[in-house]
């Protein structure tokens, strides 16, 4: 599933996201902050941070083999990233029901400082994305 999703996600590839681990309801990835990711104030653009969190959310909520799509998200920006930072993005499942999954995503820098807290709610479709094993 990791190769399938990342291979078709040109935007995550453009950001240089490296997916470290995917498991049931879980994803951890990382990326380095580059100069072309900065806003007009020299800090990491919030859209980059949000996009990385959204990618981890997508991997975590689709990890059960059913296509899932975001219904709603909230994001709290706590600190700005800087050029050269290596950011870790970790998504964890909080609740999984038949049609709805809830996930919490944390973005931290190499010093452990939290940059973003993200909560995502996903709708779980009936469409399977992984082949059945018999």
Short mmCIF file of N, CA and C in Angstrom, two decimals:
data_model
loop_
_atom_site.label_atom_id
_atom_site.label_comp_id
_atom_site.label_asym_id
_atom_site.label_seq_id
_atom_site.Cartn_x
_atom_site.Cartn_y
_atom_site.Cartn_z
N UNK A 1 0.83 -1.19 0.00
CA UNK A 1 0.00 0.00 0.00
C UNK A 1 0.87 1.25 0.00
N UNK A 2 1.97 1.21 0.76
CA UNK A 2 2.87 2.37 0.82
C UNK A 2 3.35 2.76 -0.58
N UNK A 3 3.85 1.79 -1.33
CA UNK A 3 4.36 2.08 -2.67
C UNK A 3 3.24 2.54 -3.60
N UNK A 4 2.07 1.93 -3.48
CA UNK A 4 0.93 2.30 -4.31
C UNK A 4 0.54 3.76 -4.07
N UNK A 5 0.39 4.13 -2.81
CA UNK A 5 -0.07 5.49 -2.50
C UNK A 5 1.01 6.53 -2.82
N UNK A 6 2.23 6.31 -2.37
CA UNK A 6 3.28 7.31 -2.58
C UNK A 6 3.66 7.41 -4.05
N UNK A 7 3.64 6.28 -4.76
CA UNK A 7 4.00 6.27 -6.17
C UNK A 7 3.06 7.10 -7.02
N UNK A 8 1.82 7.27 -6.58
CA UNK A 8 0.83 8.04 -7.33
C UNK A 8 0.61 9.43 -6.75
N UNK A 9 1.39 9.81 -5.74
CA UNK A 9 1.22 11.10 -5.07
C UNK A 9 2.38 12.02 -5.43
N UNK A 10 2.26 12.69 -6.56
CA UNK A 10 3.33 13.56 -7.06
C UNK A 10 3.62 14.71 -6.10
N UNK A 11 2.60 15.23 -5.42
CA UNK A 11 2.82 16.36 -4.52
C UNK A 11 3.66 15.96 -3.32
N UNK A 12 3.38 14.82 -2.71
CA UNK A 12 4.19 14.36 -1.58
C UNK A 12 5.62 14.08 -2.02
N UNK A 13 5.78 13.58 -3.24
CA UNK A 13 7.13 13.38 -3.78
C UNK A 13 7.84 14.72 -3.97
N UNK A 14 7.11 15.72 -4.46
CA UNK A 14 7.68 17.05 -4.63
C UNK A 14 8.19 17.62 -3.30
N UNK A 15 7.45 17.35 -2.23
CA UNK A 15 7.86 17.82 -0.91
C UNK A 15 9.03 17.04 -0.34
N UNK A 16 9.34 15.91 -0.94
CA UNK A 16 10.46 15.09 -0.45
C UNK A 16 10.11 14.28 0.78
N UNK A 17 8.84 13.92 0.93
CA UNK A 17 8.42 13.15 2.10
C UNK A 17 8.96 11.72 2.00
N UNK A 18 9.55 11.27 3.08
CA UNK A 18 10.09 9.91 3.17
C UNK A 18 9.23 9.15 4.18
N UNK A 19 8.52 8.14 3.72
CA UNK A 19 7.65 7.35 4.59
C UNK A 19 8.50 6.29 5.28
N UNK A 20 8.58 6.39 6.60
CA UNK A 20 9.42 5.48 7.39
C UNK A 20 8.68 4.22 7.81
N UNK A 21 7.42 4.37 8.18
CA UNK A 21 6.68 3.22 8.71
C UNK A 21 5.18 3.42 8.50
N UNK A 22 4.52 2.36 8.09
CA UNK A 22 3.07 2.35 7.98
C UNK A 22 2.60 1.05 8.60
N UNK A 23 1.62 1.14 9.49
CA UNK A 23 1.01 -0.03 10.11
C UNK A 23 -0.47 0.24 10.28
N UNK A 24 -1.20 -0.69 10.85
CA UNK A 24 -2.63 -0.49 11.04
C UNK A 24 -2.92 0.79 11.85
N UNK A 25 -3.52 1.77 11.20
CA UNK A 25 -3.87 3.02 11.87
C UNK A 25 -2.70 3.90 12.22
N UNK A 26 -1.58 3.71 11.55
CA UNK A 26 -0.35 4.43 11.94
C UNK A 26 0.49 4.78 10.72
N UNK A 27 1.15 5.92 10.78
CA UNK A 27 2.15 6.30 9.79
C UNK A 27 3.16 7.25 10.42
N UNK A 28 4.43 7.03 10.08
CA UNK A 28 5.48 7.98 10.46
C UNK A 28 6.28 8.29 9.20
N UNK A 29 6.50 9.58 8.96
CA UNK A 29 7.32 10.01 7.84
C UNK A 29 8.18 11.17 8.29
N UNK A 30 9.12 11.54 7.45
CA UNK A 30 9.97 12.69 7.77
C UNK A 30 10.34 13.42 6.49
N UNK A 31 10.81 14.65 6.66
CA UNK A 31 11.31 15.44 5.54
C UNK A 31 12.19 16.56 6.06
N UNK A 32 13.04 17.06 5.19
CA UNK A 32 13.93 18.17 5.53
C UNK A 32 13.34 19.47 4.97
N UNK A 33 13.41 20.52 5.76
CA UNK A 33 12.90 21.83 5.33
C UNK A 33 13.94 22.46 4.40
N UNK A 34 13.47 22.78 3.19
CA UNK A 34 14.32 23.39 2.16
C UNK A 34 14.00 24.88 2.02
N UNK A 35 14.92 25.65 1.44
CA UNK A 35 14.66 27.09 1.24
C UNK A 35 13.41 27.37 0.41
N UNK A 36 13.08 26.51 -0.55
CA UNK A 36 11.91 26.76 -1.38
C UNK A 36 10.59 26.45 -0.67
N UNK A 37 10.66 26.07 0.60
CA UNK A 37 9.46 25.78 1.39
C UNK A 37 9.11 26.92 2.35
N UNK A 38 9.86 28.01 2.27
CA UNK A 38 9.68 29.11 3.23
C UNK A 38 8.64 30.11 2.76
N UNK A 39 8.01 30.77 3.74
CA UNK A 39 7.09 31.86 3.44
C UNK A 39 7.86 33.17 3.38
N UNK A 40 7.15 34.27 3.24
CA UNK A 40 7.78 35.58 3.12
C UNK A 40 8.50 36.05 4.37
N UNK A 41 8.32 35.39 5.49
CA UNK A 41 8.99 35.75 6.73
C UNK A 41 10.17 34.83 7.04
N UNK A 42 10.49 33.94 6.11
CA UNK A 42 11.64 33.05 6.31
C UNK A 42 11.36 31.84 7.16
N UNK A 43 10.09 31.57 7.44
CA UNK A 43 9.70 30.39 8.23
C UNK A 43 9.04 29.38 7.30
N UNK A 44 8.98 28.15 7.73
CA UNK A 44 8.33 27.11 6.94
C UNK A 44 6.89 27.50 6.65
N UNK A 45 6.49 27.43 5.41
CA UNK A 45 5.13 27.76 5.01
C UNK A 45 4.16 26.78 5.67
N UNK A 46 3.10 27.31 6.23
CA UNK A 46 2.11 26.47 6.91
C UNK A 46 1.49 25.43 6.00
N UNK A 47 1.39 25.74 4.72
CA UNK A 47 0.83 24.78 3.77
C UNK A 47 1.69 23.55 3.61
N UNK A 48 3.00 23.69 3.74
CA UNK A 48 3.90 22.54 3.66
C UNK A 48 3.70 21.65 4.88
N UNK A 49 3.66 22.26 6.04
CA UNK A 49 3.46 21.50 7.28
C UNK A 49 2.12 20.77 7.24
N UNK A 50 1.08 21.48 6.83
CA UNK A 50 -0.25 20.90 6.73
C UNK A 50 -0.26 19.74 5.74
N UNK A 51 0.37 19.94 4.59
CA UNK A 51 0.38 18.90 3.56
C UNK A 51 1.09 17.64 4.03
N UNK A 52 2.18 17.79 4.76
CA UNK A 52 2.89 16.63 5.29
C UNK A 52 2.01 15.89 6.29
N UNK A 53 1.31 16.63 7.15
CA UNK A 53 0.40 16.02 8.11
C UNK A 53 -0.75 15.31 7.40
N UNK A 54 -1.25 15.93 6.34
CA UNK A 54 -2.35 15.34 5.58
C UNK A 54 -1.92 14.04 4.91
N UNK A 55 -0.69 13.97 4.45
CA UNK A 55 -0.18 12.74 3.84
C UNK A 55 -0.09 11.63 4.88
N UNK A 56 0.44 11.93 6.07
CA UNK A 56 0.52 10.91 7.13
C UNK A 56 -0.89 10.45 7.52
N UNK A 57 -1.82 11.38 7.62
CA UNK A 57 -3.22 11.06 7.89
C UNK A 57 -3.77 10.10 6.83
N UNK A 58 -3.49 10.38 5.57
CA UNK A 58 -3.98 9.54 4.48
C UNK A 58 -3.42 8.12 4.57
N UNK A 59 -2.13 8.00 4.84
CA UNK A 59 -1.53 6.67 4.97
C UNK A 59 -2.14 5.91 6.15
N UNK A 60 -2.30 6.59 7.28
CA UNK A 60 -2.83 5.92 8.47
C UNK A 60 -4.27 5.47 8.26
N UNK A 61 -5.11 6.33 7.70
CA UNK A 61 -6.53 5.97 7.58
C UNK A 61 -6.79 4.98 6.44
N UNK A 62 -5.89 4.88 5.48
CA UNK A 62 -6.04 3.90 4.41
C UNK A 62 -5.32 2.59 4.70
N UNK A 63 -4.64 2.51 5.82
CA UNK A 63 -3.82 1.34 6.15
C UNK A 63 -4.62 0.07 6.41
N UNK A 64 -5.92 0.20 6.59
CA UNK A 64 -6.75 -0.98 6.84
C UNK A 64 -7.26 -1.62 5.55
N UNK A 65 -6.90 -1.04 4.40
CA UNK A 65 -7.26 -1.65 3.12
C UNK A 65 -8.57 -1.20 2.53
N UNK A 66 -9.23 -0.23 3.17
CA UNK A 66 -10.44 0.36 2.61
C UNK A 66 -10.15 1.81 2.26
N UNK A 67 -10.55 2.20 1.06
CA UNK A 67 -10.30 3.58 0.67
C UNK A 67 -11.02 4.52 1.62
N UNK A 68 -10.25 5.44 2.18
CA UNK A 68 -10.78 6.42 3.13
C UNK A 68 -10.46 7.81 2.64
N UNK A 69 -11.38 8.72 2.88
CA UNK A 69 -11.19 10.11 2.45
C UNK A 69 -11.46 11.04 3.62
N UNK A 70 -10.77 12.17 3.63
CA UNK A 70 -10.93 13.12 4.72
C UNK A 70 -12.29 13.78 4.71
N UNK A 71 -12.92 13.83 5.88
CA UNK A 71 -14.18 14.56 6.05
C UNK A 71 -13.91 15.95 6.61
N UNK A 72 -13.05 16.00 7.63
CA UNK A 72 -12.72 17.28 8.24
C UNK A 72 -11.37 17.17 8.94
N UNK A 73 -10.71 18.31 9.03
CA UNK A 73 -9.45 18.38 9.76
C UNK A 73 -9.38 19.70 10.51
N UNK A 74 -8.62 19.68 11.58
CA UNK A 74 -8.27 20.92 12.27
C UNK A 74 -6.76 20.89 12.47
N UNK A 75 -6.17 22.07 12.47
CA UNK A 75 -4.72 22.16 12.63
C UNK A 75 -4.39 23.34 13.54
N UNK A 76 -3.55 23.07 14.51
CA UNK A 76 -3.05 24.12 15.40
C UNK A 76 -1.55 24.25 15.18
N UNK A 77 -1.13 25.42 14.72
CA UNK A 77 0.29 25.70 14.49
C UNK A 77 0.89 26.21 15.80
N UNK A 78 1.91 25.53 16.28
CA UNK A 78 2.49 25.86 17.58
C UNK A 78 3.84 26.55 17.47
N UNK A 79 4.58 26.22 16.42
CA UNK A 79 5.92 26.78 16.24
C UNK A 79 6.27 26.69 14.76
N UNK A 80 7.16 27.56 14.31
CA UNK A 80 7.55 27.56 12.90
C UNK A 80 8.78 26.68 12.67
N UNK A 81 8.80 26.03 11.52
CA UNK A 81 9.98 25.29 11.10
C UNK A 81 10.95 26.22 10.40
N UNK A 82 12.21 25.82 10.36
CA UNK A 82 13.27 26.62 9.75
C UNK A 82 14.06 25.78 8.75
N UNK A 83 14.75 26.44 7.85
CA UNK A 83 15.58 25.74 6.88
C UNK A 83 16.56 24.83 7.62
N UNK A 84 16.68 23.60 7.13
CA UNK A 84 17.58 22.63 7.73
C UNK A 84 16.94 21.75 8.77
N UNK A 85 15.77 22.15 9.28
CA UNK A 85 15.07 21.28 10.24
C UNK A 85 14.72 19.96 9.55
N UNK A 86 14.76 18.90 10.32
CA UNK A 86 14.24 17.61 9.86
C UNK A 86 12.99 17.36 10.69
N UNK A 87 11.86 17.32 10.01
CA UNK A 87 10.58 17.19 10.70
C UNK A 87 10.07 15.76 10.62
N UNK A 88 9.55 15.30 11.75
CA UNK A 88 8.92 13.99 11.84
C UNK A 88 7.42 14.20 11.95
N UNK A 89 6.69 13.45 11.17
CA UNK A 89 5.23 13.55 11.13
C UNK A 89 4.70 12.17 11.51
N UNK A 90 3.92 12.12 12.60
CA UNK A 90 3.44 10.85 13.11
C UNK A 90 1.93 10.89 13.28
N UNK A 91 1.25 9.98 12.57
CA UNK A 91 -0.22 9.89 12.62
C UNK A 91 -0.60 8.64 13.39
N UNK A 92 -1.55 8.79 14.33
CA UNK A 92 -2.04 7.66 15.13
C UNK A 92 -3.56 7.65 15.12
N UNK A 93 -4.08 6.46 14.99
CA UNK A 93 -5.52 6.27 15.04
C UNK A 93 -6.02 6.45 16.47
N UNK A 94 -7.06 7.23 16.62
CA UNK A 94 -7.68 7.46 17.93
C UNK A 94 -8.95 6.63 18.06
N UNK A 95 -9.69 6.50 16.95
CA UNK A 95 -10.95 5.76 16.96
C UNK A 95 -11.20 5.20 15.56
N UNK A 96 -11.66 3.97 15.50
CA UNK A 96 -11.99 3.35 14.22
C UNK A 96 -13.34 2.66 14.34
N UNK A 97 -14.29 3.11 13.56
CA UNK A 97 -15.62 2.52 13.49
C UNK A 97 -15.84 2.03 12.06
N UNK A 98 -17.01 1.50 11.81
CA UNK A 98 -17.30 0.93 10.48
C UNK A 98 -17.11 1.97 9.36
N UNK A 99 -17.62 3.18 9.54
CA UNK A 99 -17.57 4.19 8.49
C UNK A 99 -16.70 5.40 8.80
N UNK A 100 -16.26 5.56 10.04
CA UNK A 100 -15.53 6.76 10.45
C UNK A 100 -14.26 6.37 11.22
N UNK A 101 -13.17 7.06 10.90
CA UNK A 101 -11.93 6.93 11.65
C UNK A 101 -11.46 8.30 12.08
N UNK A 102 -10.87 8.38 13.27
CA UNK A 102 -10.36 9.65 13.78
C UNK A 102 -8.87 9.47 14.07
N UNK A 103 -8.07 10.46 13.65
CA UNK A 103 -6.62 10.37 13.72
C UNK A 103 -6.02 11.65 14.29
N UNK A 104 -4.95 11.48 15.06
CA UNK A 104 -4.20 12.63 15.56
C UNK A 104 -2.82 12.59 14.93
N UNK A 105 -2.38 13.72 14.42
CA UNK A 105 -1.08 13.81 13.77
C UNK A 105 -0.26 14.89 14.48
N UNK A 106 0.98 14.54 14.78
CA UNK A 106 1.92 15.49 15.41
C UNK A 106 3.10 15.70 14.48
N UNK A 107 3.51 16.95 14.33
CA UNK A 107 4.71 17.28 13.57
C UNK A 107 5.71 17.86 14.56
N UNK A 108 6.89 17.24 14.63
CA UNK A 108 7.94 17.69 15.55
C UNK A 108 9.24 17.91 14.78
N UNK A 109 10.10 18.76 15.34
CA UNK A 109 11.41 18.94 14.71
C UNK A 109 12.43 18.01 15.38
N UNK A 110 13.66 18.11 14.94
CA UNK A 110 14.72 17.23 15.41
C UNK A 110 15.03 17.41 16.90
N UNK A 111 14.58 18.49 17.49
CA UNK A 111 14.77 18.72 18.93
C UNK A 111 13.58 18.28 19.75
N UNK A 112 12.54 17.79 19.09
CA UNK A 112 11.34 17.34 19.77
C UNK A 112 10.28 18.40 19.97
N UNK A 113 10.54 19.63 19.48
CA UNK A 113 9.55 20.69 19.61
C UNK A 113 8.36 20.40 18.69
N UNK A 114 7.15 20.59 19.20
CA UNK A 114 5.94 20.37 18.40
C UNK A 114 5.66 21.60 17.55
N UNK A 115 5.51 21.37 16.25
CA UNK A 115 5.20 22.46 15.33
C UNK A 115 3.72 22.50 14.97
N UNK A 116 3.09 21.33 14.90
CA UNK A 116 1.70 21.26 14.47
C UNK A 116 0.99 20.11 15.16
N UNK A 117 -0.23 20.39 15.61
CA UNK A 117 -1.14 19.34 16.07
C UNK A 117 -2.32 19.34 15.10
N UNK A 118 -2.61 18.18 14.55
CA UNK A 118 -3.58 18.03 13.47
C UNK A 118 -4.52 16.90 13.86
N UNK A 119 -5.81 17.12 13.72
CA UNK A 119 -6.79 16.06 13.97
C UNK A 119 -7.59 15.88 12.69
N UNK A 120 -7.68 14.63 12.23
CA UNK A 120 -8.41 14.36 11.01
C UNK A 120 -9.49 13.31 11.22
N UNK A 121 -10.62 13.53 10.59
CA UNK A 121 -11.72 12.56 10.59
C UNK A 121 -11.88 12.06 9.17
N UNK A 122 -11.89 10.74 9.01
CA UNK A 122 -11.96 10.14 7.68
C UNK A 122 -13.24 9.33 7.53
N UNK A 123 -13.79 9.37 6.33
CA UNK A 123 -14.91 8.53 5.95
C UNK A 123 -14.34 7.29 5.28
N UNK A 124 -14.73 6.11 5.75
CA UNK A 124 -14.25 4.83 5.23
C UNK A 124 -15.25 4.30 4.21
N UNK A 125 -14.86 4.31 2.94
CA UNK A 125 -15.74 3.80 1.89
C UNK A 125 -15.76 2.27 1.93
N UNK A 126 -16.56 1.67 1.08
CA UNK A 126 -16.59 0.21 0.99
C UNK A 126 -15.61 -0.31 -0.06
N UNK A 127 -14.89 0.58 -0.72
CA UNK A 127 -13.96 0.21 -1.78
C UNK A 127 -12.65 -0.31 -1.18
N UNK A 128 -12.30 -1.54 -1.51
CA UNK A 128 -11.05 -2.12 -1.03
C UNK A 128 -9.90 -1.67 -1.90
N UNK A 129 -8.78 -1.32 -1.27
CA UNK A 129 -7.61 -0.89 -2.01
C UNK A 129 -6.48 -1.91 -1.97
N UNK A 130 -6.61 -2.89 -1.14
CA UNK A 130 -5.61 -3.95 -1.08
C UNK A 130 -6.24 -5.26 -1.54
N UNK A 131 -5.46 -6.07 -2.24
CA UNK A 131 -6.03 -7.35 -2.68
C UNK A 131 -6.35 -8.25 -1.50
N UNK A 132 -7.44 -8.99 -1.63
CA UNK A 132 -7.82 -9.95 -0.60
C UNK A 132 -6.85 -11.12 -0.60
N UNK A 133 -6.56 -11.61 0.57
CA UNK A 133 -5.74 -12.84 0.66
C UNK A 133 -6.65 -13.96 1.10
N UNK A 134 -6.48 -15.13 0.50
CA UNK A 134 -7.36 -16.23 0.86
C UNK A 134 -6.65 -17.25 1.70
#
